[in-house]
PDB file of C-alpha atoms in Angstrom:
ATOM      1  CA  UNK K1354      -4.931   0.360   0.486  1.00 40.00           C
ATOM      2  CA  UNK K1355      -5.719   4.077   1.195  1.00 40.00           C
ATOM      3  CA  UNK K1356      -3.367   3.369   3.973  1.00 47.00           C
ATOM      4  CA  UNK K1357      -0.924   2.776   1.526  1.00 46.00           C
ATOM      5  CA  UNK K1358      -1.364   5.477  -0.874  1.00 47.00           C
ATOM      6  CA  UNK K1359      -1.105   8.094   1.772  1.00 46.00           C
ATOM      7  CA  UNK K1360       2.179   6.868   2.690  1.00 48.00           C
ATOM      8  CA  UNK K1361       3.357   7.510  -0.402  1.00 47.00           C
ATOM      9  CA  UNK K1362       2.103  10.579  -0.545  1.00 39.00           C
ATOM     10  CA  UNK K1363       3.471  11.396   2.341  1.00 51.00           C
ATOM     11  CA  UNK K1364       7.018  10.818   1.923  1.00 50.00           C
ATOM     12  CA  UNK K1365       9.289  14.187   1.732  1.00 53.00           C
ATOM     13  CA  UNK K1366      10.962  15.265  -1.310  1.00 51.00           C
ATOM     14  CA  UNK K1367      14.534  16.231  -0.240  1.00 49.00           C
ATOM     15  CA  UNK K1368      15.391  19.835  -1.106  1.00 48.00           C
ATOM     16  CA  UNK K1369      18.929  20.860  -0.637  1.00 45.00           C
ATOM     17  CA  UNK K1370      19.116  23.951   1.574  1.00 46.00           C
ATOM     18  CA  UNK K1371      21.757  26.842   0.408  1.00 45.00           C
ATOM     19  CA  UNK K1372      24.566  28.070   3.400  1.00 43.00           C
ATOM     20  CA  UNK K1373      24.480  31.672   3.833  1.00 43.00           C
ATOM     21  CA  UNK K1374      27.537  33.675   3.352  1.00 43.00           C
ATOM     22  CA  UNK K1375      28.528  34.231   6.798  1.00 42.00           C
ATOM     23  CA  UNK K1376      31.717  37.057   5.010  1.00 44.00           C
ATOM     24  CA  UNK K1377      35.001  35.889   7.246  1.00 60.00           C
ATOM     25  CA  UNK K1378      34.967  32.838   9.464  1.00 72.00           C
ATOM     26  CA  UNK K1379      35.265  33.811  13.023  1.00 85.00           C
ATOM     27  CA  UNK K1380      37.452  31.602  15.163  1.00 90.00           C
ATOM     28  CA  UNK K1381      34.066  29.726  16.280  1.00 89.00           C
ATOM     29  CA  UNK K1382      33.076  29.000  13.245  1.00 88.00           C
ATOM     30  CA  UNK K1383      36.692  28.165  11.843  1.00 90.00           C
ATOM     31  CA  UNK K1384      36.538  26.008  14.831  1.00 92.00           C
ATOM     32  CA  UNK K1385      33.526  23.980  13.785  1.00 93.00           C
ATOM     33  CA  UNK K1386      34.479  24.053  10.294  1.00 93.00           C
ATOM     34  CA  UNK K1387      37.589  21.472  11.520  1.00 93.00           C
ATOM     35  CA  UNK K1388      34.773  19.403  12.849  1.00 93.00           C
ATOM     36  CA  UNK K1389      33.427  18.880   9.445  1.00 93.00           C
ATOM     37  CA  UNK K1390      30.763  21.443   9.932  1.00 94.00           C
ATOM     38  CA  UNK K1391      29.123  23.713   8.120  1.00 93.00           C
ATOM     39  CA  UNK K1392      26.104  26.189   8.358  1.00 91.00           C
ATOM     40  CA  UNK K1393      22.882  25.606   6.520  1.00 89.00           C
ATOM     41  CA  UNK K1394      20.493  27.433   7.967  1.00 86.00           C
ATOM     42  CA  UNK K1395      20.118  27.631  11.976  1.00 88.00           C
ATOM     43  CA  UNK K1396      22.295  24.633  11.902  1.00 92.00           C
ATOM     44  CA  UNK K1397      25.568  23.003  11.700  1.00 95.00           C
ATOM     45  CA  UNK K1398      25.428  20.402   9.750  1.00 96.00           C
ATOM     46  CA  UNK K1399      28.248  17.260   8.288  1.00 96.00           C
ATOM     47  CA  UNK K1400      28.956  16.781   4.666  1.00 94.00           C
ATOM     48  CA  UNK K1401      27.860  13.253   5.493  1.00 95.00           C
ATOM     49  CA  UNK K1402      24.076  14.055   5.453  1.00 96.00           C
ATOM     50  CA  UNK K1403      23.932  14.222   1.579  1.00 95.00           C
ATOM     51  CA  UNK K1404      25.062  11.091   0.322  1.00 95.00           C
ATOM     52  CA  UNK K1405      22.208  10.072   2.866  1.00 96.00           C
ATOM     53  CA  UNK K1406      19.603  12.854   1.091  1.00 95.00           C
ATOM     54  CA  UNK K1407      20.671  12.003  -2.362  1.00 94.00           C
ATOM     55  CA  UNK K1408      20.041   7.959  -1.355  1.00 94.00           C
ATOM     56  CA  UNK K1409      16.782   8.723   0.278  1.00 95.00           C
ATOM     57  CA  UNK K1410      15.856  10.227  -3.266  1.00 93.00           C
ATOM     58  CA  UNK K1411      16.816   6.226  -4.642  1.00 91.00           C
ATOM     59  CA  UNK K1412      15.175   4.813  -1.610  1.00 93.00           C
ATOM     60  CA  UNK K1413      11.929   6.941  -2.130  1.00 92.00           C
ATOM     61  CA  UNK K1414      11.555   5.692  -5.985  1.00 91.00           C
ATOM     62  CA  UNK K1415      11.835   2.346  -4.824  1.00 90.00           C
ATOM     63  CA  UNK K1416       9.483   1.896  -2.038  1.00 92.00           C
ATOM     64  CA  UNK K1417       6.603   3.915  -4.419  1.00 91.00           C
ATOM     65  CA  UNK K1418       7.174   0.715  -6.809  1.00 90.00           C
ATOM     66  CA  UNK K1419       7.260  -1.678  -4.320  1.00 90.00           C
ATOM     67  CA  UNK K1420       3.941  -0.615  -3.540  1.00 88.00           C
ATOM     68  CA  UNK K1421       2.351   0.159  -6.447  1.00 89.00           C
ATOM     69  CA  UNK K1422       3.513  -3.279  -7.420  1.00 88.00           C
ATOM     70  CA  UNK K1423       1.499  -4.222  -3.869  1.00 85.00           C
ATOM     71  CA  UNK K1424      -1.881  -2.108  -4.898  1.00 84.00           C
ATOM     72  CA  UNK K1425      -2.073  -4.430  -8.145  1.00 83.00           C
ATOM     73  CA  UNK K1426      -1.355  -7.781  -6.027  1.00 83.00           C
ATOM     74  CA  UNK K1427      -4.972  -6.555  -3.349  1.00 82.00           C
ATOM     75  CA  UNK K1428      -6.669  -5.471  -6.467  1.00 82.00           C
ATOM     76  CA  UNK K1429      -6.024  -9.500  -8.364  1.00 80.00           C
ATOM     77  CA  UNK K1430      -6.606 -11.151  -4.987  1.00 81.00           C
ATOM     78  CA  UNK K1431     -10.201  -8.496  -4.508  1.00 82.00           C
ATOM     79  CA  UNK K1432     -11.197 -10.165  -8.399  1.00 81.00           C
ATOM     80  CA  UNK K1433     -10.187 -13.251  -7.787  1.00 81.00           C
ATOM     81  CA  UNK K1434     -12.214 -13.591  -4.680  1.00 85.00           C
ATOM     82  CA  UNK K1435     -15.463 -11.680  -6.773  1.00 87.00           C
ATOM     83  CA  UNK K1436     -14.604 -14.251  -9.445  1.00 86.00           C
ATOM     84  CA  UNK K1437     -15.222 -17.643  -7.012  1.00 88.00           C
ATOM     85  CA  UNK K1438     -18.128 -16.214  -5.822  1.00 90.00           C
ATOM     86  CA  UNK K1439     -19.867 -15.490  -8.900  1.00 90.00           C
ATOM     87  CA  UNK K1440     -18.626 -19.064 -10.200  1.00 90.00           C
ATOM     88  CA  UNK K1441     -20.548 -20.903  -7.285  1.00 92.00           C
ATOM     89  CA  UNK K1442     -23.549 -18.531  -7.367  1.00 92.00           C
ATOM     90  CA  UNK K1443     -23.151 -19.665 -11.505  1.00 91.00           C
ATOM     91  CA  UNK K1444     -23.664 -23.348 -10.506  1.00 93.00           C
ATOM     92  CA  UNK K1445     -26.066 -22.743  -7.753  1.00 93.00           C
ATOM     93  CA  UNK K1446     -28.557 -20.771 -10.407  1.00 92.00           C
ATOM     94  CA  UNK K1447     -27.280 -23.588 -13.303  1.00 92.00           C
ATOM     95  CA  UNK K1448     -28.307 -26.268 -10.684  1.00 92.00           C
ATOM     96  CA  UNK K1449     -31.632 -24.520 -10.203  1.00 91.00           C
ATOM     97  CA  UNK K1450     -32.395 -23.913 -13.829  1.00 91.00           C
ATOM     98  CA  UNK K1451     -31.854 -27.757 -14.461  1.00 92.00           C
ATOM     99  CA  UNK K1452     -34.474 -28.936 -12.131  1.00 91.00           C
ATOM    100  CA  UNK K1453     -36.829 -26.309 -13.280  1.00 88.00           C
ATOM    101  CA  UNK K1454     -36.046 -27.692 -16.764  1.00 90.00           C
ATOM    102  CA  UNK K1455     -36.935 -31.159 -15.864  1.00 90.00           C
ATOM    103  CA  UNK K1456     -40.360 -30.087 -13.891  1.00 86.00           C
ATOM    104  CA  UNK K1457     -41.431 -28.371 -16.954  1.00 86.00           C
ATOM    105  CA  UNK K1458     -41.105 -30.671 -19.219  1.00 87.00           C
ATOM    106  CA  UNK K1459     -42.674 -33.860 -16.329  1.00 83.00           C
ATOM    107  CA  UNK K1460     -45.416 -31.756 -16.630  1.00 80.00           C
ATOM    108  CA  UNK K1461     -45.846 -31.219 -20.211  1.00 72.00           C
ATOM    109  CA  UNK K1462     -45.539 -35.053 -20.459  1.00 71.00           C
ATOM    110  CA  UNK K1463     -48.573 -35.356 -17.392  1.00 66.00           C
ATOM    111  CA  UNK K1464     -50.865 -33.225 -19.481  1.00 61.00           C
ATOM    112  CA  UNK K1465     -50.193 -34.974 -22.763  1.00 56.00           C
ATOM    113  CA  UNK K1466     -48.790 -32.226 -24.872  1.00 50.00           C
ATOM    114  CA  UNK K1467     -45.621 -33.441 -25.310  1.00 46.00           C
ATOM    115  CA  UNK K1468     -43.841 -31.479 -23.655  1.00 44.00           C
ATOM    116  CA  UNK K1469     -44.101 -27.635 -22.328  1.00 43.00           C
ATOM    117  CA  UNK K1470     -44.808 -25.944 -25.669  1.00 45.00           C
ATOM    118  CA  UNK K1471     -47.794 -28.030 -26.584  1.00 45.00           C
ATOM    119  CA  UNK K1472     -49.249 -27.830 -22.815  1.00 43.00           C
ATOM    120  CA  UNK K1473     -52.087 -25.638 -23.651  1.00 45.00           C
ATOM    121  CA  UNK K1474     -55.381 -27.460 -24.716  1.00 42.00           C
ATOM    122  CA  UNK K1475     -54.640 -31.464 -23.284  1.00 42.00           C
ATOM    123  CA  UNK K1476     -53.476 -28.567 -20.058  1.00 42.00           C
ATOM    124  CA  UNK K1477     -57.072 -27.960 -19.929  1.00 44.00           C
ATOM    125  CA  UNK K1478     -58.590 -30.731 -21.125  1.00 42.00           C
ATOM    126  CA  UNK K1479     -56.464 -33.062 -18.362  1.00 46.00           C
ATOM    127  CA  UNK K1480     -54.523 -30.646 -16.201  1.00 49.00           C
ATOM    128  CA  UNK K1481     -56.767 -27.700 -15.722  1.00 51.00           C
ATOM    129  CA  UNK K1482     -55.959 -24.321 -15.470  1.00 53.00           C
ATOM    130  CA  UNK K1483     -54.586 -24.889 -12.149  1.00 63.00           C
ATOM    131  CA  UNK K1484     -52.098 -26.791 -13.772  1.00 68.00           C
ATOM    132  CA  UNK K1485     -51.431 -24.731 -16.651  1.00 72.00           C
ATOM    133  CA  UNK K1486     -50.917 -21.719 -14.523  1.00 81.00           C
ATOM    134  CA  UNK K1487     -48.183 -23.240 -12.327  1.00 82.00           C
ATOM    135  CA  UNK K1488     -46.572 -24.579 -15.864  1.00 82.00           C
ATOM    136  CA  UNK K1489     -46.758 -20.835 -16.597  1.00 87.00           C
ATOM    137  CA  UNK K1490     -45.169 -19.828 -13.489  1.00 88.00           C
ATOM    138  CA  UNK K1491     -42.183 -22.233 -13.417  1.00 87.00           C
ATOM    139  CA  UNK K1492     -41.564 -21.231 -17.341  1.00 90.00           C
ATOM    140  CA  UNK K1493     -41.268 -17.281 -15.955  1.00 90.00           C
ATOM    141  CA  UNK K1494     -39.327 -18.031 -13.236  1.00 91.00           C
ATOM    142  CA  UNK K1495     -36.874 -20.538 -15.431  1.00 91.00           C
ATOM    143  CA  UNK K1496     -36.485 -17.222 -18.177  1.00 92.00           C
ATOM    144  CA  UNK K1497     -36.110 -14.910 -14.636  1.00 93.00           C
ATOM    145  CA  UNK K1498     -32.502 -17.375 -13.790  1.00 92.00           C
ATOM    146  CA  UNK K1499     -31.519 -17.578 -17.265  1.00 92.00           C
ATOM    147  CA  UNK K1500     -31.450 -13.463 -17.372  1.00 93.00           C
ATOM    148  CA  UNK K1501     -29.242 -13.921 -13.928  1.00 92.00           C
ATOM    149  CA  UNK K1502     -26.903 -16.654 -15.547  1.00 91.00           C
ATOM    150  CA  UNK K1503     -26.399 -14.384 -18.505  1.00 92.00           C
ATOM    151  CA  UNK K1504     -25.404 -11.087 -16.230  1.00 92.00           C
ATOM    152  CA  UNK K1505     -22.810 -13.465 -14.131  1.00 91.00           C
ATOM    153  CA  UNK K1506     -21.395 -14.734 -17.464  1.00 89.00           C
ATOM    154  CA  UNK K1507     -21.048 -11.409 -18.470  1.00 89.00           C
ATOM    155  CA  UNK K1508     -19.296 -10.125 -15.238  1.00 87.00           C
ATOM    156  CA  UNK K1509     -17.089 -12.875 -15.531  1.00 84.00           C
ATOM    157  CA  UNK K1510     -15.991 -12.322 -18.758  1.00 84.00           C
ATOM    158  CA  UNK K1511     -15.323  -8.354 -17.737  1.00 81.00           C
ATOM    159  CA  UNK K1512     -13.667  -9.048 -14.209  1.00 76.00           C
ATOM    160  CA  UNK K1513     -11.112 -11.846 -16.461  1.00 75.00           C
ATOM    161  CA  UNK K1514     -10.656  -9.097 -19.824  1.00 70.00           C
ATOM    162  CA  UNK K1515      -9.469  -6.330 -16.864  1.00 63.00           C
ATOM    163  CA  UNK K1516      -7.296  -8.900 -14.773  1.00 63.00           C
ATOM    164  CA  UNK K1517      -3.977  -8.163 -16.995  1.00 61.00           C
ATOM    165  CA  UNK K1518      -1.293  -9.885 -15.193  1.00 64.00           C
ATOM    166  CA  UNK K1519      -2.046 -13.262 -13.839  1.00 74.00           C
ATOM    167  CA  UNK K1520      -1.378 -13.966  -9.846  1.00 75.00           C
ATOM    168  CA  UNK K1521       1.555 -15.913 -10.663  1.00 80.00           C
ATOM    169  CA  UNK K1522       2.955 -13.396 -12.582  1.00 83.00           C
ATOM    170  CA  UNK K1523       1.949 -10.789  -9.671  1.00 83.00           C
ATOM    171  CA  UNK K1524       3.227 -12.867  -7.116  1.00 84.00           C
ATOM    172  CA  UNK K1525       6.875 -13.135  -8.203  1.00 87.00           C
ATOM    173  CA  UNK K1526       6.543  -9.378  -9.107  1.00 86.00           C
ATOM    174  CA  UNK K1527       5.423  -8.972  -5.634  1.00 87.00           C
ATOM    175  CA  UNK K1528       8.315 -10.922  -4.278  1.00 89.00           C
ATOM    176  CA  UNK K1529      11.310  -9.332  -6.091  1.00 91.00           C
ATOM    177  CA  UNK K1530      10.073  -5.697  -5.604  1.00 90.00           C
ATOM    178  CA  UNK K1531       9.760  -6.672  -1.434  1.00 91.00           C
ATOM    179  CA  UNK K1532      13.536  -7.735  -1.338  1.00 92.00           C
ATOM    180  CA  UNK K1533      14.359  -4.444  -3.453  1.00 91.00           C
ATOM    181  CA  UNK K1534      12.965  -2.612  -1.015  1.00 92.00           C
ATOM    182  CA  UNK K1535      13.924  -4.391   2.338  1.00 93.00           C
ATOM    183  CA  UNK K1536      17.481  -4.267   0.684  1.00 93.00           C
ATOM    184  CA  UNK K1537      17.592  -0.433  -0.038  1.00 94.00           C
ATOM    185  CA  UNK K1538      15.572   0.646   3.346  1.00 95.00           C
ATOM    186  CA  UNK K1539      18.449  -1.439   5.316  1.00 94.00           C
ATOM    187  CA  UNK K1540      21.315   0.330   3.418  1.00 95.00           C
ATOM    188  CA  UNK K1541      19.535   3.010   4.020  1.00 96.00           C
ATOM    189  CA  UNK K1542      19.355   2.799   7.972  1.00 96.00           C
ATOM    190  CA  UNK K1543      23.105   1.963   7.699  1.00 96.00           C
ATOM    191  CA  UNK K1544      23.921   5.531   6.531  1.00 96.00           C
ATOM    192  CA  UNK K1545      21.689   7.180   8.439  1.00 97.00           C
ATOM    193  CA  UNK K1546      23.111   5.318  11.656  1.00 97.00           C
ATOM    194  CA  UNK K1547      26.548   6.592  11.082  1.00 97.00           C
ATOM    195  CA  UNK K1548      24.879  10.219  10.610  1.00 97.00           C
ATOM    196  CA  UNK K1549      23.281  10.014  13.661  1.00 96.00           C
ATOM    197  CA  UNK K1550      26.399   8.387  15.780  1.00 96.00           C
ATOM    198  CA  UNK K1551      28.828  11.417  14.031  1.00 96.00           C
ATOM    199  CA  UNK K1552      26.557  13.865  15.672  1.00 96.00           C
ATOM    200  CA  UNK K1553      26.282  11.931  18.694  1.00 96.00           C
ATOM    201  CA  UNK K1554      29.767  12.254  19.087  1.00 96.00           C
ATOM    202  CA  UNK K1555      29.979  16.034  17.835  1.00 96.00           C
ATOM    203  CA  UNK K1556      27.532  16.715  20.577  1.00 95.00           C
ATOM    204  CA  UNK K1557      29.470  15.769  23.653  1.00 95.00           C
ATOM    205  CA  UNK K1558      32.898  17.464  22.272  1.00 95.00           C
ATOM    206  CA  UNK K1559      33.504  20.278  24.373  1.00 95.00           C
ATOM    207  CA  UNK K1560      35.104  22.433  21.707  1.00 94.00           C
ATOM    208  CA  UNK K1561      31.890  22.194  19.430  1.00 95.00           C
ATOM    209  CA  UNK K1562      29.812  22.989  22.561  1.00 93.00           C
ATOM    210  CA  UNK K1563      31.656  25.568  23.515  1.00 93.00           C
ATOM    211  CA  UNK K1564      31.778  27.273  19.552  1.00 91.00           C
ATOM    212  CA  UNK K1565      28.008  27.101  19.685  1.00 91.00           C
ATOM    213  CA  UNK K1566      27.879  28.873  22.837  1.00 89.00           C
ATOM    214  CA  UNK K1567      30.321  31.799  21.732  1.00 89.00           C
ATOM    215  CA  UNK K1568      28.265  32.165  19.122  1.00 86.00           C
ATOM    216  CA  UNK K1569      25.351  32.712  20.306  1.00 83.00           C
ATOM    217  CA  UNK K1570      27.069  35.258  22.945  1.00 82.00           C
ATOM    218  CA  UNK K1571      27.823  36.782  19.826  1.00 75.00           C
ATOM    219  CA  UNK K1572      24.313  37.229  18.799  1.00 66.00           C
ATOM    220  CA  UNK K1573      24.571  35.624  15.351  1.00 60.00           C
ATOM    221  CA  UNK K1574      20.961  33.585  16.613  1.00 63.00           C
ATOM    222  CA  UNK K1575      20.262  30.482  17.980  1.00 76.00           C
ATOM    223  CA  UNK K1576      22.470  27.993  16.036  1.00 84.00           C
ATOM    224  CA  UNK K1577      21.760  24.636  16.624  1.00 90.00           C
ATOM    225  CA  UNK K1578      24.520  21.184  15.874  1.00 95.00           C
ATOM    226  CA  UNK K1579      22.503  19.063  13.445  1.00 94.00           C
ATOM    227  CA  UNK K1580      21.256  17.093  12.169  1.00 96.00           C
ATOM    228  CA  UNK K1581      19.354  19.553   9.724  1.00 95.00           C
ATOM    229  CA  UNK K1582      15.584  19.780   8.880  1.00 94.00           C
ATOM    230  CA  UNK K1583      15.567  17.812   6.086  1.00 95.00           C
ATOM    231  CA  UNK K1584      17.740  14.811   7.387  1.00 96.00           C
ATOM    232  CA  UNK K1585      14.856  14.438  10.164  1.00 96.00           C
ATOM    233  CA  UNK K1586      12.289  14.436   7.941  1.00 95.00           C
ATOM    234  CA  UNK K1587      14.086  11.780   5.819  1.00 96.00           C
ATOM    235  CA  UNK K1588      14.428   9.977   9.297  1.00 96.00           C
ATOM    236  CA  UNK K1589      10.980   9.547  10.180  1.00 96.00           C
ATOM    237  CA  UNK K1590       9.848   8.815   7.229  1.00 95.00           C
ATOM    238  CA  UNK K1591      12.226   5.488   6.669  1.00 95.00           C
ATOM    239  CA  UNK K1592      11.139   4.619  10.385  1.00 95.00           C
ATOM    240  CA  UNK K1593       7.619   4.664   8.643  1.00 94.00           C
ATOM    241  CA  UNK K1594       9.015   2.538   6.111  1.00 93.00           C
ATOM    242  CA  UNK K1595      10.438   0.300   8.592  1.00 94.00           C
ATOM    243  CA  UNK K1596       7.199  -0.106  10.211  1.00 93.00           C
ATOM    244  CA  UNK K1597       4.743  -0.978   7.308  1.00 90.00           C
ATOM    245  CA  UNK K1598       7.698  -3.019   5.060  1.00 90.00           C
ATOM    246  CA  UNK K1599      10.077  -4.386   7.544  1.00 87.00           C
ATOM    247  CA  UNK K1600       7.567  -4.736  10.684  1.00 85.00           C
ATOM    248  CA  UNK K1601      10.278  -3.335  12.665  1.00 74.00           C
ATOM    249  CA  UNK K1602       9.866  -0.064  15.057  1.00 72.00           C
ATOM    250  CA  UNK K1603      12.982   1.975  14.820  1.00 60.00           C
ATOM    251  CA  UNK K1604      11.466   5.404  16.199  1.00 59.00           C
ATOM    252  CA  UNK K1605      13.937   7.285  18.211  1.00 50.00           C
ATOM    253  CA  UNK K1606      10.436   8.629  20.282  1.00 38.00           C
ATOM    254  CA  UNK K1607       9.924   4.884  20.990  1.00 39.00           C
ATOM    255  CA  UNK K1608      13.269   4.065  21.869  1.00 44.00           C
ATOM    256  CA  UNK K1609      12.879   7.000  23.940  1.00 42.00           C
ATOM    257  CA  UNK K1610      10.178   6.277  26.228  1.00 40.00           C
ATOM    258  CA  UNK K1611      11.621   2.623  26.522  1.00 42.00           C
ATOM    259  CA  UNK K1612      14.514   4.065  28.008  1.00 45.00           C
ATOM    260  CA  UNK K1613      12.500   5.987  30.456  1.00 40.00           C
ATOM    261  CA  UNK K1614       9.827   3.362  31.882  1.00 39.00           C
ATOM    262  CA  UNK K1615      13.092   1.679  33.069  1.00 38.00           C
TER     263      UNK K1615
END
C-alpha cells in the first residue's frame, strides 16, 4: 500500500502557465498563430491541451478515490485474515482448556475430594504430595489459557468494533470506483491521443518548421513546438495510471525502444 500512496502523491497538480506579451506578431509568429498556436513559455502550444489539463484535474480526483476506496478493501482483507487466525488459535486454547478441565477434576475424583477444590487432605492422605503438586500445576496452567482466551476475545471484539464497512459492502464499493476510474483514464487517453497526433502533424509541416527556425534566427530563444511542460507531466503520469489500474504499458519511452530493437 505505500506503493499506492506515493502514487498519489505523486500525481501533478496542473497549473496553467501565462503567454508573455510578445507586443506585435511578427510574420512567424502570425504564421504559427494560423496553425492554432500560441506561445506559453519556450513553447508553442494548441488550444487543445486544456480541455485535456482541465480533465486531468477530473481524472486526478477520481483515481485518489478509487484508491483510497482500495486502501480500505487491503486494510478489511489484513483484519479479516488476523480475525481467522485468532478464531482457530480461540478453539485450539478452548480445546486445551477442556481437557485440562476434565484431568482436574479425574483427579480430584482419584483422591476422594470430590473434585479439585476439596483435593487437599484425602490428596495427602491417598494421592500424596506428588499428586497434589501436579493437581496444582495443571490448575495454574488451566488459569495461564483462560488469561490467553480472555486477551483473544478481547482482540476480537476490537479488530470487529474498528471493521466499519463490511467486505460485501467494500467489495461492491471496490468494484464501482474501478470502472469509474478505468472509464475516465480511457477518455482520458482519447484526448490526449488527439493532442499528441495534432502535434505530430504540426511537426512535419514545413511552414511551422520553418517559423520556428526564423525565429530563432531572430534571437527571440530557443522556442520549441509543444506539447508544453505541463501536458507531459500530465502524460506520464496517466501512463502510470495505466500501468497500476489498467495493467496496460502505454509509455512513449517503451514504445520507443520497441521500435528500435526491431
Amino acid at each position: 500500500m505505500l506503493r499506492i500512496r506515493h502514487f498519489v502523491l505523486t500525481l501533478p497538480l496542473v497549473v496553467f502557465p501565462s503567454a508573455p506579451s510578445l507586443g506585435s506578431d511578427s510574420p512567424a509568429i502570425a504564421g504559427l498563430k494560423e496553425k492554432g498556436l500560441a506561445r506559453s513559455g519556450r513553447f508553442f502550444v494548441i488550444d487543445a491541451e486544456k480541455p485535456v489539463l482541465e480533465k486531468w484535474k477530473e481524472t486526478r480526483a477520481m483515481l485518489t478515490d478509487h484508491l483510497a476506496t482500495a486502501d480500505r478493501m487491503q486494510v478489511a482483507e489484513l483484519s479479516a485474515r488476523e480475525l481467522a487466525q485468532l478464531e482457530e488459535r480461540r478453539v485450539e486454547l478452548q480445546a486445551k482448556l477442556d481437557e485440562m478441565n476434565q484431568q482436574i477434576n479425574e483427579q480430584g475424583i482419584q483422591q476422594g475430594g470430590g473434585g479439585a477444590a476439596g483435593f487437599g487432605q484425602g490428596g495427602n492422605r491417598q494421592g500424596g504430595f506428588g499428586q497434589g503438586a501436579f493437581v496444582s500445576q495443571l490448575i495454574s496452567q488451566r488459569n495461564m489459557i483462560r488469561m490467553n482466551l480472555a486477551e483473544i476475545t478481547s482482540t476480537q471484539k476490537a479488530f470487529k468494533a474498528d471493521a466499519g464497512t463490511d467486505k460485501k459492502t467494500l467489495d461492491a464499493q471496490g468494484k464501482q470506483s474501478l470502472e469509474a476510474a478505468k472509464a475516465v483514464l480511457t477518455d482520458l487517453r482519447k484526448s490526449v491521443d488527439a493532442v499528441t497526433k495534432q502535434y505530430a502533424e504540426l511537426g512535419s509541416d514545413a511552414s511551422v518548421k520553418s517559423a520556428l527556425q526564423t525565429l530563432e534566427k531572430d534571437k527571440l530563444g530557443a522556442l520549441k513546438l509543444g506539447p508544453s511542460t505541463e501536458f507531459t507531466s500530465v502524460v506520464r503520469s496517466l501512463e502510470k495510471a495505466e500501468r497500476m489500474i489498467l495493467g496496460k504499458n502505454t509509455s512513449t519511452v517503451s514504445r520507443k525502444k520497441g521500435k528500435s530493437r526491431r
